[in-house]
């Protein structure tokens, strides 16, 4: 298109699209690396380390015992694993169910400090005080999770290499429950194989996400608890590590997470995540830039792009086009010509279609490459998910806008899918 034919809004769109392409080009490289080089592996550990599993639980009676039992069923010496559950302001029998399954349970009723991060701070402090120096590392899990039988062994192999933090392969235990849960599962499996695995293979730092990660006891003791209290304490911790040159490793140890079933529940959860990303970006954004610019830490650049510019640029582009279209139409030719409005419509449609196709390709590659990790007896769900997964991702656009202006509080996500590990990986899946 000749420069003379560019309207202000099309020029703006091209600038934004070019900027996004330049910022995120490295993620395409990650995809190629993840495809060509396969999964990272580690030599067998020279030492069997001692670990504490930390589980925050709020009204998790239906699911907590299954997690505790899956931890106790590891192919790792049981005497080297302690399981701690903090029953946080529970009104059900979470504490009793956890104790009966074999966990050490602390009960907490601090209604002023809500959220997983405060539960972690409380629990870590108790463990450090009551079991000083006993544990080499702390696994962080949510009550709805399940872990594969070789989980600790694989994580121990990575931890034994000297890493201060290790994240793992996040799968879903309810892929087939709804189009929402299927989309979540696809995204997290994609994140494991084509982001964290590729990051590890490329020699940069990974990021922890939600649960299923291991932190050195040295870090926990240094903080005397937990010091990250945004709505997304996991990405805040990852950002802190990227800024200060602490490399987070990745190991292909698989765990299973329960995903929301309804769009309403998903909206609430992703609103919290998005608000938390904004909190981290506006708090640490400049520090990440300095870390990359002065210390050449690529992980800082990676986290900077992850928590801020892509989301903000995409959102601004969509909003700018929508506002231009509405205002231009209402002006009846005074502020925008018919051709400019047409180009705006074309730009909006092009962005939406290209985004849809990009997410479709992501989903397709993930399902094809990682098909053995998708567990679902409803075979038709694999096909329909390819088309609904991009729609799920596009709903982040209104979420990104709303999260900028709305107050978002931490709200627990209910978990009721009471499955065992054998239920998840059963033969007909």
Tab-separated table of C-alpha atoms in Angstrom:
chain	number	residue	atom	x	y	z
A	1	UNK	CA	0.000	0.000	0.000
A	2	UNK	CA	1.511	3.379	-1.019
A	3	UNK	CA	2.167	5.737	1.865
A	4	UNK	CA	-0.282	8.255	0.412
A	5	UNK	CA	-3.118	5.754	0.843
A	6	UNK	CA	-2.499	5.300	4.572
A	7	UNK	CA	-5.125	6.849	6.801
A	8	UNK	CA	-4.145	7.822	10.364
A	9	UNK	CA	-5.913	4.784	11.821
A	10	UNK	CA	-4.367	2.302	9.353
A	11	UNK	CA	-0.923	3.804	9.968
A	12	UNK	CA	-1.516	3.418	13.697
A	13	UNK	CA	-2.545	-0.215	13.203
A	14	UNK	CA	0.515	-1.041	11.126
A	15	UNK	CA	2.807	0.535	13.721
A	16	UNK	CA	1.163	-1.460	16.515
A	17	UNK	CA	1.234	-4.736	14.561
A	18	UNK	CA	4.899	-4.219	13.660
A	19	UNK	CA	5.771	-3.438	17.272
A	20	UNK	CA	3.968	-6.546	18.506
A	21	UNK	CA	5.680	-8.671	15.863
A	22	UNK	CA	9.134	-7.415	16.838
A	23	UNK	CA	8.480	-7.816	20.574
A	24	UNK	CA	7.187	-11.373	20.317
A	25	UNK	CA	9.356	-12.784	17.515
A	26	UNK	CA	11.424	-14.686	20.053
A	27	UNK	CA	8.353	-16.713	21.054
A	28	UNK	CA	8.200	-18.087	17.509
A	29	UNK	CA	11.803	-19.167	18.009
A	30	UNK	CA	10.706	-20.887	21.221
A	31	UNK	CA	8.081	-22.824	19.247
A	32	UNK	CA	10.680	-24.002	16.742
A	33	UNK	CA	13.065	-25.010	19.539
A	34	UNK	CA	10.287	-26.854	21.373
A	35	UNK	CA	9.416	-28.759	18.196
A	36	UNK	CA	12.932	-29.644	17.079
A	37	UNK	CA	14.777	-30.317	20.318
A	38	UNK	CA	12.065	-32.150	22.252
A	39	UNK	CA	11.912	-32.197	26.051
A	40	UNK	CA	14.692	-31.200	28.402
A	41	UNK	CA	16.234	-33.971	30.504
A	42	UNK	CA	18.615	-34.129	33.448
A	43	UNK	CA	21.214	-36.609	34.709
A	44	UNK	CA	20.140	-38.722	37.666
A	45	UNK	CA	20.457	-36.814	40.924
A	46	UNK	CA	23.441	-37.617	43.147
A	47	UNK	CA	21.439	-36.800	46.268
A	48	UNK	CA	17.897	-37.491	47.393
A	49	UNK	CA	16.840	-34.187	48.894
A	50	UNK	CA	14.308	-33.638	51.670
A	51	UNK	CA	11.153	-31.760	50.680
A	52	UNK	CA	8.085	-30.133	52.191
A	53	UNK	CA	4.889	-29.996	50.159
A	54	UNK	CA	2.952	-26.823	50.917
A	55	UNK	CA	-0.770	-26.765	50.087
A	56	UNK	CA	-3.086	-23.809	50.636
A	57	UNK	CA	-6.698	-24.956	51.040
A	58	UNK	CA	-9.980	-23.067	51.463
A	59	UNK	CA	-13.045	-25.342	51.651
A	60	UNK	CA	-11.384	-28.088	49.636
A	61	UNK	CA	-12.914	-31.125	51.363
A	62	UNK	CA	-13.890	-32.907	48.095
A	63	UNK	CA	-10.378	-32.821	46.612
A	64	UNK	CA	-7.690	-32.383	49.272
A	65	UNK	CA	-7.340	-36.055	50.249
A	66	UNK	CA	-6.712	-37.165	46.653
A	67	UNK	CA	-3.778	-34.757	46.372
A	68	UNK	CA	-2.278	-35.863	49.673
A	69	UNK	CA	-2.596	-39.502	48.648
A	70	UNK	CA	-0.958	-38.845	45.271
A	71	UNK	CA	1.993	-37.255	47.093
A	72	UNK	CA	2.263	-40.218	49.473
A	73	UNK	CA	2.210	-42.579	46.468
A	74	UNK	CA	5.476	-41.249	44.988
A	75	UNK	CA	8.318	-43.482	43.822
A	76	UNK	CA	10.515	-41.462	46.184
A	77	UNK	CA	11.475	-42.279	49.790
A	78	UNK	CA	8.476	-41.356	51.954
A	79	UNK	CA	10.697	-40.356	54.886
A	80	UNK	CA	12.118	-37.511	52.761
A	81	UNK	CA	8.703	-35.920	52.139
A	82	UNK	CA	6.523	-33.950	54.566
A	83	UNK	CA	3.081	-32.719	53.541
A	84	UNK	CA	1.722	-29.500	55.050
A	85	UNK	CA	-1.807	-28.225	54.487
A	86	UNK	CA	-2.965	-24.797	55.667
A	87	UNK	CA	-6.751	-24.936	56.050
A	88	UNK	CA	-7.554	-21.272	55.515
A	89	UNK	CA	-10.830	-19.990	57.016
A	90	UNK	CA	-12.537	-23.273	56.155
A	91	UNK	CA	-16.192	-23.882	56.985
A	92	UNK	CA	-16.127	-27.531	55.917
A	93	UNK	CA	-14.053	-30.588	56.903
A	94	UNK	CA	-10.955	-29.766	54.843
A	95	UNK	CA	-8.642	-29.986	57.856
A	96	UNK	CA	-10.001	-33.364	58.973
A	97	UNK	CA	-9.867	-34.827	55.460
A	98	UNK	CA	-6.252	-33.687	55.041
A	99	UNK	CA	-5.202	-35.121	58.429
A	100	UNK	CA	-6.867	-38.451	57.720
A	101	UNK	CA	-5.036	-38.642	54.393
A	102	UNK	CA	-1.700	-38.138	56.149
A	103	UNK	CA	-0.919	-34.409	56.072
A	104	UNK	CA	0.288	-32.092	58.816
A	105	UNK	CA	-2.449	-29.476	59.071
A	106	UNK	CA	-2.332	-25.866	60.242
A	107	UNK	CA	-5.579	-23.943	60.595
A	108	UNK	CA	-5.696	-20.234	59.827
A	109	UNK	CA	-8.574	-17.764	60.290
A	110	UNK	CA	-7.158	-14.366	59.292
A	111	UNK	CA	-10.024	-12.751	57.360
A	112	UNK	CA	-8.166	-9.447	57.007
A	113	UNK	CA	-5.378	-10.896	54.866
A	114	UNK	CA	-7.080	-12.951	52.202
A	115	UNK	CA	-5.350	-14.737	49.395
A	116	UNK	CA	-2.929	-17.549	48.711
A	117	UNK	CA	0.161	-15.375	49.192
A	118	UNK	CA	-0.741	-14.602	52.813
A	119	UNK	CA	-1.489	-18.272	53.451
A	120	UNK	CA	1.960	-19.112	52.060
A	121	UNK	CA	3.589	-16.549	54.335
A	122	UNK	CA	1.766	-17.968	57.359
A	123	UNK	CA	2.550	-21.586	56.486
A	124	UNK	CA	6.195	-21.067	55.589
A	125	UNK	CA	6.804	-19.214	58.849
A	126	UNK	CA	5.285	-22.082	60.855
A	127	UNK	CA	7.310	-24.709	59.028
A	128	UNK	CA	10.580	-22.778	59.404
A	129	UNK	CA	9.904	-22.343	63.112
A	130	UNK	CA	8.784	-25.906	63.870
A	131	UNK	CA	11.091	-27.803	61.465
A	132	UNK	CA	14.236	-25.628	61.296
A	133	UNK	CA	16.729	-26.709	58.650
A	134	UNK	CA	14.929	-29.966	57.868
A	135	UNK	CA	13.889	-29.327	54.267
A	136	UNK	CA	16.005	-28.567	51.200
A	137	UNK	CA	13.071	-27.310	49.164
A	138	UNK	CA	9.373	-26.447	49.246
A	139	UNK	CA	6.859	-27.652	46.665
A	140	UNK	CA	3.885	-25.310	46.227
A	141	UNK	CA	0.562	-26.860	45.224
A	142	UNK	CA	-3.139	-26.071	45.181
A	143	UNK	CA	-5.583	-28.419	46.876
A	144	UNK	CA	-7.239	-29.505	43.616
A	145	UNK	CA	-3.982	-30.770	42.065
A	146	UNK	CA	-2.748	-34.314	41.503
A	147	UNK	CA	0.833	-35.363	40.749
A	148	UNK	CA	2.251	-38.187	38.648
A	149	UNK	CA	4.022	-40.972	40.539
A	150	UNK	CA	7.484	-39.982	39.308
A	151	UNK	CA	6.929	-36.268	39.928
A	152	UNK	CA	9.295	-35.791	42.871
A	153	UNK	CA	12.013	-37.953	41.310
A	154	UNK	CA	12.066	-35.879	38.121
A	155	UNK	CA	11.975	-32.589	40.035
A	156	UNK	CA	14.760	-33.826	42.313
A	157	UNK	CA	16.966	-34.502	39.278
A	158	UNK	CA	16.576	-30.861	38.229
A	159	UNK	CA	16.897	-29.433	41.736
A	160	UNK	CA	20.083	-31.410	42.304
A	161	UNK	CA	21.707	-29.416	39.501
A	162	UNK	CA	21.717	-26.399	41.818
A	163	UNK	CA	18.692	-24.411	40.628
A	164	UNK	CA	16.966	-22.258	43.235
A	165	UNK	CA	13.513	-22.791	41.704
A	166	UNK	CA	12.031	-25.370	39.334
A	167	UNK	CA	8.654	-25.321	37.598
A	168	UNK	CA	6.950	-28.328	36.015
A	169	UNK	CA	4.508	-29.634	33.387
A	170	UNK	CA	1.010	-28.338	34.098
A	171	UNK	CA	-1.748	-30.542	32.720
A	172	UNK	CA	-5.514	-30.696	33.351
A	173	UNK	CA	-7.543	-33.350	35.113
A	174	UNK	CA	-10.831	-32.257	33.502
A	175	UNK	CA	-10.072	-31.416	29.862
A	176	UNK	CA	-13.344	-32.903	28.648
A	177	UNK	CA	-15.679	-31.197	31.128
A	178	UNK	CA	-16.433	-28.117	28.991
A	179	UNK	CA	-15.040	-25.966	26.195
A	180	UNK	CA	-13.685	-23.654	28.912
A	181	UNK	CA	-11.718	-26.372	30.729
A	182	UNK	CA	-10.429	-27.682	27.387
A	183	UNK	CA	-9.125	-24.237	26.463
A	184	UNK	CA	-7.350	-23.839	29.809
A	185	UNK	CA	-5.710	-27.248	29.414
A	186	UNK	CA	-4.501	-26.427	25.911
A	187	UNK	CA	-2.979	-23.146	27.057
A	188	UNK	CA	-1.152	-24.640	30.027
A	189	UNK	CA	0.203	-27.604	28.054
A	190	UNK	CA	1.363	-25.181	25.390
A	191	UNK	CA	3.021	-23.091	28.105
A	192	UNK	CA	4.871	-26.119	29.463
A	193	UNK	CA	6.182	-27.516	26.163
A	194	UNK	CA	6.653	-24.425	24.018
A	195	UNK	CA	7.474	-21.770	26.602
A	196	UNK	CA	9.114	-23.124	29.745
A	197	UNK	CA	10.629	-26.189	28.102
A	198	UNK	CA	11.952	-24.041	25.240
A	199	UNK	CA	13.235	-21.416	27.647
A	200	UNK	CA	15.179	-24.106	29.458
A	201	UNK	CA	16.621	-25.483	26.228
A	202	UNK	CA	17.638	-21.964	25.179
A	203	UNK	CA	19.446	-21.356	28.453
A	204	UNK	CA	17.175	-18.637	29.829
A	205	UNK	CA	14.931	-18.556	32.901
A	206	UNK	CA	11.395	-19.928	33.090
A	207	UNK	CA	8.350	-18.665	34.988
A	208	UNK	CA	6.261	-20.341	37.676
A	209	UNK	CA	2.518	-20.413	37.185
A	210	UNK	CA	-0.082	-20.936	39.893
A	211	UNK	CA	1.166	-24.165	41.419
A	212	UNK	CA	3.400	-27.114	40.659
A	213	UNK	CA	6.749	-25.532	41.414
A	214	UNK	CA	9.666	-26.041	43.757
A	215	UNK	CA	11.544	-23.322	45.667
A	216	UNK	CA	14.840	-23.763	47.462
A	217	UNK	CA	14.547	-23.587	51.241
A	218	UNK	CA	17.355	-21.009	51.117
A	219	UNK	CA	14.983	-18.555	49.404
A	220	UNK	CA	12.159	-19.204	51.856
A	221	UNK	CA	14.494	-18.843	54.834
A	222	UNK	CA	15.947	-15.661	53.355
A	223	UNK	CA	12.468	-14.132	53.153
A	224	UNK	CA	11.438	-15.626	56.517
A	225	UNK	CA	8.195	-16.622	54.845
A	226	UNK	CA	6.751	-15.220	51.620
A	227	UNK	CA	7.055	-11.616	50.441
A	228	UNK	CA	5.027	-11.471	47.239
A	229	UNK	CA	1.467	-10.267	47.741
A	230	UNK	CA	0.008	-9.064	44.443
A	231	UNK	CA	-3.020	-10.825	42.943
A	232	UNK	CA	-0.556	-12.991	41.005
A	233	UNK	CA	2.158	-13.835	43.497
A	234	UNK	CA	3.540	-16.477	41.120
A	235	UNK	CA	4.336	-14.068	38.274
A	236	UNK	CA	5.584	-11.521	40.818
A	237	UNK	CA	8.061	-14.090	42.117
A	238	UNK	CA	9.085	-14.975	38.548
A	239	UNK	CA	9.634	-11.305	37.752
A	240	UNK	CA	11.726	-10.809	40.877
A	241	UNK	CA	13.906	-13.762	39.852
A	242	UNK	CA	14.305	-12.469	36.296
A	243	UNK	CA	15.367	-9.033	37.543
A	244	UNK	CA	17.960	-10.429	39.939
A	245	UNK	CA	19.457	-13.156	37.785
A	246	UNK	CA	17.902	-16.106	39.651
A	247	UNK	CA	17.295	-18.763	37.015
A	248	UNK	CA	14.055	-20.731	37.316
A	249	UNK	CA	14.458	-24.159	35.752
A	250	UNK	CA	11.869	-26.393	34.097
A	251	UNK	CA	11.485	-30.157	34.505
A	252	UNK	CA	9.009	-32.382	32.613
A	253	UNK	CA	7.402	-33.627	35.829
A	254	UNK	CA	3.649	-33.779	35.233
A	255	UNK	CA	0.901	-32.605	37.537
A	256	UNK	CA	-2.807	-32.128	36.975
A	257	UNK	CA	-4.871	-29.055	37.729
A	258	UNK	CA	-8.653	-28.588	37.908
A	259	UNK	CA	-9.913	-25.957	35.468
A	260	UNK	CA	-13.082	-23.829	35.716
A	261	UNK	CA	-16.090	-25.178	33.846
A	262	UNK	CA	-18.116	-22.036	33.141
A	263	UNK	CA	-17.340	-18.789	31.402
A	264	UNK	CA	-18.462	-16.844	34.487
A	265	UNK	CA	-15.957	-18.626	36.749
A	266	UNK	CA	-13.276	-18.258	34.103
A	267	UNK	CA	-13.986	-14.531	33.738
A	268	UNK	CA	-13.515	-13.955	37.466
A	269	UNK	CA	-10.295	-15.945	37.589
A	270	UNK	CA	-8.766	-14.338	34.517
A	271	UNK	CA	-9.780	-10.880	35.699
A	272	UNK	CA	-7.697	-11.514	38.815
A	273	UNK	CA	-4.791	-12.793	36.746
A	274	UNK	CA	-4.926	-9.810	34.394
A	275	UNK	CA	-5.168	-7.305	37.230
A	276	UNK	CA	-2.223	-9.036	38.872
A	277	UNK	CA	-0.203	-8.782	35.647
A	278	UNK	CA	-0.917	-5.041	35.559
A	279	UNK	CA	0.191	-4.735	39.187
A	280	UNK	CA	3.448	-6.508	38.417
A	281	UNK	CA	4.050	-4.541	35.207
A	282	UNK	CA	3.550	-1.127	36.763
A	283	UNK	CA	5.598	-2.104	39.825
A	284	UNK	CA	8.502	-3.905	38.146
A	285	UNK	CA	8.363	-2.746	34.508
A	286	UNK	CA	11.183	-0.211	34.799
A	287	UNK	CA	13.286	-2.621	36.829
A	288	UNK	CA	12.888	-5.286	34.142
A	289	UNK	CA	13.983	-2.825	31.452
A	290	UNK	CA	17.062	-1.846	33.484
A	291	UNK	CA	17.923	-5.484	34.167
A	292	UNK	CA	17.823	-6.276	30.459
A	293	UNK	CA	19.521	-3.056	29.309
A	294	UNK	CA	22.379	-3.001	31.822
A	295	UNK	CA	22.868	-6.673	32.732
A	296	UNK	CA	21.764	-8.305	29.449
A	297	UNK	CA	19.326	-10.611	31.225
A	298	UNK	CA	17.086	-11.946	28.491
A	299	UNK	CA	14.738	-13.392	31.101
A	300	UNK	CA	13.967	-9.821	32.187
A	301	UNK	CA	12.985	-8.927	28.619
A	302	UNK	CA	10.895	-12.088	28.356
A	303	UNK	CA	8.962	-11.287	31.550
A	304	UNK	CA	8.607	-7.640	30.536
A	305	UNK	CA	6.910	-8.664	27.284
A	306	UNK	CA	4.816	-11.297	29.080
A	307	UNK	CA	3.313	-9.019	31.727
A	308	UNK	CA	2.889	-5.795	29.818
A	309	UNK	CA	3.382	-4.554	26.261
A	310	UNK	CA	1.640	-7.292	24.292
A	311	UNK	CA	-1.503	-7.079	26.370
A	312	UNK	CA	-1.503	-3.293	26.486
A	313	UNK	CA	-0.678	-2.793	22.783
A	314	UNK	CA	-3.337	-5.252	21.642
A	315	UNK	CA	-5.902	-3.676	23.920
A	316	UNK	CA	-5.056	-0.111	22.832
A	317	UNK	CA	-5.259	-1.083	19.186
A	318	UNK	CA	-8.701	-2.652	19.561
A	319	UNK	CA	-10.014	0.214	21.678
A	320	UNK	CA	-8.565	2.884	19.356
A	321	UNK	CA	-10.175	1.288	16.319
A	322	UNK	CA	-13.522	0.852	18.042
A	323	UNK	CA	-13.559	4.449	19.312
A	324	UNK	CA	-12.509	5.802	15.903
A	325	UNK	CA	-15.250	3.804	14.232
A	326	UNK	CA	-17.993	4.956	16.626
A	327	UNK	CA	-16.951	8.613	16.773
A	328	UNK	CA	-16.281	8.775	13.024
A	329	UNK	CA	-19.679	7.285	12.235
A	330	UNK	CA	-21.495	9.681	14.560
A	331	UNK	CA	-19.717	12.676	12.990
A	332	UNK	CA	-21.339	11.921	9.598
A	333	UNK	CA	-18.182	12.592	7.615
A	334	UNK	CA	-16.866	15.530	9.646
A	335	UNK	CA	-14.129	13.641	11.531
A	336	UNK	CA	-13.641	10.662	9.225
A	337	UNK	CA	-14.405	9.905	5.607
A	338	UNK	CA	-16.267	6.835	4.474
A	339	UNK	CA	-13.030	5.307	3.158
A	340	UNK	CA	-11.332	5.857	6.522
A	341	UNK	CA	-14.198	4.168	8.322
A	342	UNK	CA	-14.074	1.287	5.852
A	343	UNK	CA	-10.333	0.892	6.461
A	344	UNK	CA	-10.998	0.886	10.208
A	345	UNK	CA	-13.544	-1.914	9.833
A	346	UNK	CA	-11.108	-3.860	7.670
A	347	UNK	CA	-8.366	-3.346	10.288
A	348	UNK	CA	-10.586	-4.616	13.098
A	349	UNK	CA	-11.682	-7.668	11.139
A	350	UNK	CA	-8.100	-8.367	10.028
A	351	UNK	CA	-6.799	-8.205	13.594
A	352	UNK	CA	-9.531	-10.481	14.909
A	353	UNK	CA	-9.173	-13.009	12.092
A	354	UNK	CA	-5.366	-13.057	12.271
A	355	UNK	CA	-5.523	-13.485	16.059
A	356	UNK	CA	-8.032	-16.307	15.693
A	357	UNK	CA	-5.838	-18.078	13.141
A	358	UNK	CA	-2.731	-17.626	15.284
A	359	UNK	CA	-4.422	-19.194	18.315
A	360	UNK	CA	-5.872	-21.941	16.103
A	361	UNK	CA	-2.354	-22.780	14.942
A	362	UNK	CA	-1.089	-22.738	18.538
A	363	UNK	CA	-3.827	-25.128	19.613
A	364	UNK	CA	-3.306	-27.438	16.632
A	365	UNK	CA	0.457	-27.721	17.123
A	366	UNK	CA	0.010	-28.283	20.862
A	367	UNK	CA	-2.574	-31.042	20.424
A	368	UNK	CA	-0.588	-32.811	17.693
A	369	UNK	CA	2.775	-32.678	19.465
A	370	UNK	CA	1.492	-33.302	23.009
A	371	UNK	CA	-1.449	-35.598	22.190
A	372	UNK	CA	-0.376	-38.239	24.712
A	373	UNK	CA	-0.855	-35.709	27.529
A	374	UNK	CA	-4.478	-34.946	26.643
A	375	UNK	CA	-6.745	-37.236	28.653
A	376	UNK	CA	-10.380	-37.239	27.600
A	377	UNK	CA	-12.813	-40.062	26.666
A	378	UNK	CA	-14.850	-37.590	24.566
A	379	UNK	CA	-12.819	-37.748	21.363
A	380	UNK	CA	-14.934	-35.113	19.650
A	381	UNK	CA	-13.735	-32.582	22.247
A	382	UNK	CA	-10.253	-32.576	20.688
A	383	UNK	CA	-11.717	-31.435	17.370
A	384	UNK	CA	-14.138	-28.825	18.675
A	385	UNK	CA	-11.488	-27.436	21.017
A	386	UNK	CA	-9.374	-26.391	18.028
A	387	UNK	CA	-12.127	-23.941	17.076
A	388	UNK	CA	-13.261	-22.835	20.546
A	389	UNK	CA	-9.761	-22.369	21.986
A	390	UNK	CA	-9.135	-19.235	19.838
A	391	UNK	CA	-12.504	-17.810	20.929
A	392	UNK	CA	-11.521	-18.357	24.564
A	393	UNK	CA	-8.259	-16.497	24.019
A	394	UNK	CA	-10.005	-13.597	22.249
A	395	UNK	CA	-12.186	-13.049	25.319
A	396	UNK	CA	-9.040	-11.701	26.962
A	397	UNK	CA	-9.626	-8.481	25.004
A	398	UNK	CA	-12.610	-7.281	27.098
A	399	UNK	CA	-10.960	-8.732	30.221
A	400	UNK	CA	-7.825	-6.655	29.579
A	401	UNK	CA	-9.923	-3.509	29.244
A	402	UNK	CA	-12.118	-4.178	32.269
A	403	UNK	CA	-9.190	-5.104	34.520
A	404	UNK	CA	-7.656	-1.654	33.992
A	405	UNK	CA	-10.620	0.117	35.540
A	406	UNK	CA	-12.387	-2.321	37.860
A	407	UNK	CA	-11.401	-3.153	41.414
A	408	UNK	CA	-10.507	-6.827	41.603
A	409	UNK	CA	-10.299	-8.777	44.852
A	410	UNK	CA	-8.949	-12.242	45.481
A	411	UNK	CA	-11.843	-14.720	45.308
A	412	UNK	CA	-11.268	-18.466	45.770
A	413	UNK	CA	-12.178	-20.733	42.871
A	414	UNK	CA	-14.360	-23.649	44.014
A	415	UNK	CA	-13.058	-27.155	43.244
A	416	UNK	CA	-15.345	-30.169	43.098
A	417	UNK	CA	-13.773	-32.576	40.581
A	418	UNK	CA	-12.873	-35.370	43.029
A	419	UNK	CA	-10.719	-37.526	40.753
A	420	UNK	CA	-7.741	-39.715	41.534
A	421	UNK	CA	-4.642	-39.946	39.362
A	422	UNK	CA	-5.881	-43.273	37.981
A	423	UNK	CA	-9.201	-41.653	37.066
A	424	UNK	CA	-7.388	-38.991	35.029
A	425	UNK	CA	-5.063	-41.276	33.074
A	426	UNK	CA	-7.435	-44.218	32.714
A	427	UNK	CA	-7.021	-46.433	29.691
A	428	UNK	CA	-9.915	-45.173	27.616
A	429	UNK	CA	-8.462	-41.632	27.621
